């Protein structure tokens, strides 16, 4: 299996621009998670989906952030408008909710820099 | 709200020595606990997952224990190697498989 795939791997944008991060979970997994990692706050859960439905978005920092999962093999995290404090590494992870173990597998991350 | 603490924050040992990494968490109502490894500039690699009903889990040179009632988990790495140098993260999982991460322990194994 190819594992969790994220794109782009690096994104540099100017403040005020829209940013879209993409994730393809492991085939057959039915839970998907978006995390953000910064030096100051560590790894934080932003939102997660079960069977393409958003379950908990309490970690989404502001209304500027939105996430969608139109089908089982694709999810996006959008920031509009972006701000310098959004600079971080964004990770996507997936798991098989019905497997009993719930082990999460992470993608390589997208490093976002907002200038 | 779950809070996770990892001690020590950094550790430097000579090759061959055994590593002991500690993790404590405040809310014992967990479903499982995962240990991850993160190399600089890379994603997270899952090392071990312990279910809440288990006391320990082993994989090769790695052994993780879980004492759910006292809110503690320990990761043991036997006979450390320079390739074990990385940051190790502990993450207890709550309902919905929501993971809360500790700050990590940065490990350096010197040849």
mmCIF file with all atom_site columns, N, CA and C in Angstrom, chain A residues 11-38:
data_model
loop_
_atom_site.group_PDB
_atom_site.id
_atom_site.type_symbol
_atom_site.label_atom_id
_atom_site.label_alt_id
_atom_site.label_comp_id
_atom_site.label_asym_id
_atom_site.label_entity_id
_atom_site.label_seq_id
_atom_site.pdbx_PDB_ins_code
_atom_site.Cartn_x
_atom_site.Cartn_y
_atom_site.Cartn_z
_atom_site.occupancy
_atom_site.B_iso_or_equiv
_atom_site.pdbx_formal_charge
_atom_site.auth_seq_id
_atom_site.auth_comp_id
_atom_site.auth_asym_id
_atom_site.auth_atom_id
_atom_site.pdbx_PDB_model_num
ATOM 1  N N  . UNK A 1 11 ? 4.419   24.345 0.750  1.00 0.00 ? 11 UNK A N  1
ATOM 2  C CA . UNK A 1 11 ? 3.610   25.419 0.183  1.00 0.00 ? 11 UNK A CA 1
ATOM 3  C C  . UNK A 1 11 ? 4.064   26.718 0.810  1.00 0.00 ? 11 UNK A C  1
ATOM 4  N N  . UNK A 1 12 ? 4.423   27.660 -0.048 1.00 0.00 ? 12 UNK A N  1
ATOM 5  C CA . UNK A 1 12 ? 4.773   29.005 0.406  1.00 0.00 ? 12 UNK A CA 1
ATOM 6  C C  . UNK A 1 12 ? 3.784   29.965 -0.231 1.00 0.00 ? 12 UNK A C  1
ATOM 7  N N  . UNK A 1 13 ? 3.139   30.766 0.580  1.00 0.00 ? 13 UNK A N  1
ATOM 8  C CA . UNK A 1 13 ? 2.130   31.672 0.053  1.00 0.00 ? 13 UNK A CA 1
ATOM 9  C C  . UNK A 1 13 ? 2.180   32.991 0.807  1.00 0.00 ? 13 UNK A C  1
ATOM 10 N N  . UNK A 1 14 ? 1.532   33.979 0.249  1.00 0.00 ? 14 UNK A N  1
ATOM 11 C CA . UNK A 1 14 ? 1.489   35.286 0.892  1.00 0.00 ? 14 UNK A CA 1
ATOM 12 C C  . UNK A 1 14 ? 0.219   35.425 1.734  1.00 0.00 ? 14 UNK A C  1
ATOM 13 N N  . UNK A 1 15 ? 0.335   36.208 2.756  1.00 0.00 ? 15 UNK A N  1
ATOM 14 C CA . UNK A 1 15 ? -0.798  36.462 3.630  1.00 0.00 ? 15 UNK A CA 1
ATOM 15 C C  . UNK A 1 15 ? -2.010  36.902 2.812  1.00 0.00 ? 15 UNK A C  1
ATOM 16 N N  . UNK A 1 16 ? -3.164  36.351 3.138  1.00 0.00 ? 16 UNK A N  1
ATOM 17 C CA . UNK A 1 16 ? -4.392  36.713 2.450  1.00 0.00 ? 16 UNK A CA 1
ATOM 18 C C  . UNK A 1 16 ? -4.789  35.758 1.342  1.00 0.00 ? 16 UNK A C  1
ATOM 19 N N  . UNK A 1 17 ? -3.848  34.938 0.912  1.00 0.00 ? 17 UNK A N  1
ATOM 20 C CA . UNK A 1 17 ? -4.141  33.987 -0.152 1.00 0.00 ? 17 UNK A CA 1
ATOM 21 C C  . UNK A 1 17 ? -4.856  32.750 0.401  1.00 0.00 ? 17 UNK A C  1
ATOM 22 N N  . UNK A 1 18 ? -5.568  32.076 -0.494 1.00 0.00 ? 18 UNK A N  1
ATOM 23 C CA . UNK A 1 18 ? -6.228  30.824 -0.134 1.00 0.00 ? 18 UNK A CA 1
ATOM 24 C C  . UNK A 1 18 ? -5.240  29.665 -0.297 1.00 0.00 ? 18 UNK A C  1
ATOM 25 N N  . UNK A 1 19 ? -5.281  28.753 0.658  1.00 0.00 ? 19 UNK A N  1
ATOM 26 C CA . UNK A 1 19 ? -4.414  27.580 0.622  1.00 0.00 ? 19 UNK A CA 1
ATOM 27 C C  . UNK A 1 19 ? -5.274  26.329 0.714  1.00 0.00 ? 19 UNK A C  1
ATOM 28 N N  . UNK A 1 20 ? -5.002  25.358 -0.126 1.00 0.00 ? 20 UNK A N  1
ATOM 29 C CA . UNK A 1 20 ? -5.719  24.081 -0.071 1.00 0.00 ? 20 UNK A CA 1
ATOM 30 C C  . UNK A 1 20 ? -4.725  22.944 0.050  1.00 0.00 ? 20 UNK A C  1
ATOM 31 N N  . UNK A 1 21 ? -4.891  22.168 1.110  1.00 0.00 ? 21 UNK A N  1
ATOM 32 C CA . UNK A 1 21 ? -4.054  21.001 1.347  1.00 0.00 ? 21 UNK A CA 1
ATOM 33 C C  . UNK A 1 21 ? -4.877  19.760 1.052  1.00 0.00 ? 21 UNK A C  1
ATOM 34 N N  . UNK A 1 22 ? -4.210  18.744 0.496  1.00 0.00 ? 22 UNK A N  1
ATOM 35 C CA . UNK A 1 22 ? -4.933  17.562 0.030  1.00 0.00 ? 22 UNK A CA 1
ATOM 36 C C  . UNK A 1 22 ? -4.424  16.295 0.695  1.00 0.00 ? 22 UNK A C  1
ATOM 37 N N  . UNK A 1 23 ? -5.330  15.339 0.845  1.00 0.00 ? 23 UNK A N  1
ATOM 38 C CA . UNK A 1 23 ? -4.970  14.084 1.498  1.00 0.00 ? 23 UNK A CA 1
ATOM 39 C C  . UNK A 1 23 ? -5.716  12.918 0.862  1.00 0.00 ? 23 UNK A C  1
ATOM 40 N N  . UNK A 1 24 ? -4.965  11.840 0.625  1.00 0.00 ? 24 UNK A N  1
ATOM 41 C CA . UNK A 1 24 ? -5.575  10.592 0.175  1.00 0.00 ? 24 UNK A CA 1
ATOM 42 C C  . UNK A 1 24 ? -5.289  9.553  1.256  1.00 0.00 ? 24 UNK A C  1
ATOM 43 N N  . UNK A 1 25 ? -6.311  9.062  1.948  1.00 0.00 ? 25 UNK A N  1
ATOM 44 C CA . UNK A 1 25 ? -6.076  8.082  3.017  1.00 0.00 ? 25 UNK A CA 1
ATOM 45 C C  . UNK A 1 25 ? -5.725  6.709  2.453  1.00 0.00 ? 25 UNK A C  1
ATOM 46 N N  . UNK A 1 26 ? -5.306  5.827  3.322  1.00 0.00 ? 26 UNK A N  1
ATOM 47 C CA . UNK A 1 26 ? -5.030  4.452  2.934  1.00 0.00 ? 26 UNK A CA 1
ATOM 48 C C  . UNK A 1 26 ? -6.335  3.796  2.487  1.00 0.00 ? 26 UNK A C  1
ATOM 49 N N  . UNK A 1 27 ? -6.272  3.072  1.379  1.00 0.00 ? 27 UNK A N  1
ATOM 50 C CA . UNK A 1 27 ? -7.454  2.432  0.842  1.00 0.00 ? 27 UNK A CA 1
ATOM 51 C C  . UNK A 1 27 ? -8.081  1.494  1.877  1.00 0.00 ? 27 UNK A C  1
ATOM 52 N N  . UNK A 1 28 ? -9.394  1.643  2.052  1.00 0.00 ? 28 UNK A N  1
ATOM 53 C CA . UNK A 1 28 ? -10.101 0.789  3.009  1.00 0.00 ? 28 UNK A CA 1
ATOM 54 C C  . UNK A 1 28 ? -10.263 1.407  4.389  1.00 0.00 ? 28 UNK A C  1
ATOM 55 N N  . UNK A 1 29 ? -9.478  2.458  4.674  1.00 0.00 ? 29 UNK A N  1
ATOM 56 C CA . UNK A 1 29 ? -9.633  3.137  5.958  1.00 0.00 ? 29 UNK A CA 1
ATOM 57 C C  . UNK A 1 29 ? -10.866 4.038  5.922  1.00 0.00 ? 29 UNK A C  1
ATOM 58 N N  . UNK A 1 30 ? -11.581 4.097  7.054  1.00 0.00 ? 30 UNK A N  1
ATOM 59 C CA . UNK A 1 30 ? -12.810 4.876  7.061  1.00 0.00 ? 30 UNK A CA 1
ATOM 60 C C  . UNK A 1 30 ? -12.799 6.013  8.076  1.00 0.00 ? 30 UNK A C  1
ATOM 61 N N  . UNK A 1 31 ? -11.655 6.262  8.695  1.00 0.00 ? 31 UNK A N  1
ATOM 62 C CA . UNK A 1 31 ? -11.511 7.433  9.558  1.00 0.00 ? 31 UNK A CA 1
ATOM 63 C C  . UNK A 1 31 ? -10.335 8.253  9.059  1.00 0.00 ? 31 UNK A C  1
ATOM 64 N N  . UNK A 1 32 ? -10.519 9.584  9.052  1.00 0.00 ? 32 UNK A N  1
ATOM 65 C CA . UNK A 1 32 ? -9.459  10.469 8.576  1.00 0.00 ? 32 UNK A CA 1
ATOM 66 C C  . UNK A 1 32 ? -9.324  11.635 9.535  1.00 0.00 ? 32 UNK A C  1
ATOM 67 N N  . UNK A 1 33 ? -8.070  11.992 9.806  1.00 0.00 ? 33 UNK A N  1
ATOM 68 C CA . UNK A 1 33 ? -7.761  13.019 10.794 1.00 0.00 ? 33 UNK A CA 1
ATOM 69 C C  . UNK A 1 33 ? -6.832  14.068 10.179 1.00 0.00 ? 33 UNK A C  1
ATOM 70 N N  . UNK A 1 34 ? -7.060  15.325 10.529 1.00 0.00 ? 34 UNK A N  1
ATOM 71 C CA . UNK A 1 34 ? -6.147  16.410 10.174 1.00 0.00 ? 34 UNK A CA 1
ATOM 72 C C  . UNK A 1 34 ? -5.521  16.949 11.465 1.00 0.00 ? 34 UNK A C  1
ATOM 73 N N  . UNK A 1 35 ? -4.175  17.042 11.462 1.00 0.00 ? 35 UNK A N  1
ATOM 74 C CA . UNK A 1 35 ? -3.422  17.567 12.594 1.00 0.00 ? 35 UNK A CA 1
ATOM 75 C C  . UNK A 1 35 ? -2.558  18.731 12.132 1.00 0.00 ? 35 UNK A C  1
ATOM 76 N N  . UNK A 1 36 ? -2.165  19.561 13.104 1.00 0.00 ? 36 UNK A N  1
ATOM 77 C CA . UNK A 1 36 ? -1.221  20.640 12.843 1.00 0.00 ? 36 UNK A CA 1
ATOM 78 C C  . UNK A 1 36 ? -0.105  20.545 13.873 1.00 0.00 ? 36 UNK A C  1
ATOM 79 N N  . UNK A 1 37 ? 1.145   20.739 13.410 1.00 0.00 ? 37 UNK A N  1
ATOM 80 C CA . UNK A 1 37 ? 2.292   20.675 14.313 1.00 0.00 ? 37 UNK A CA 1
ATOM 81 C C  . UNK A 1 37 ? 3.079   21.973 14.250 1.00 0.00 ? 37 UNK A C  1
ATOM 82 N N  . UNK A 1 38 ? 3.283   22.597 15.406 1.00 0.00 ? 38 UNK A N  1
ATOM 83 C CA . UNK A 1 38 ? 4.115   23.782 15.526 1.00 0.00 ? 38 UNK A CA 1
ATOM 84 C C  . UNK A 1 38 ? 5.065   23.585 16.692 1.00 0.00 ? 38 UNK A C  1
#
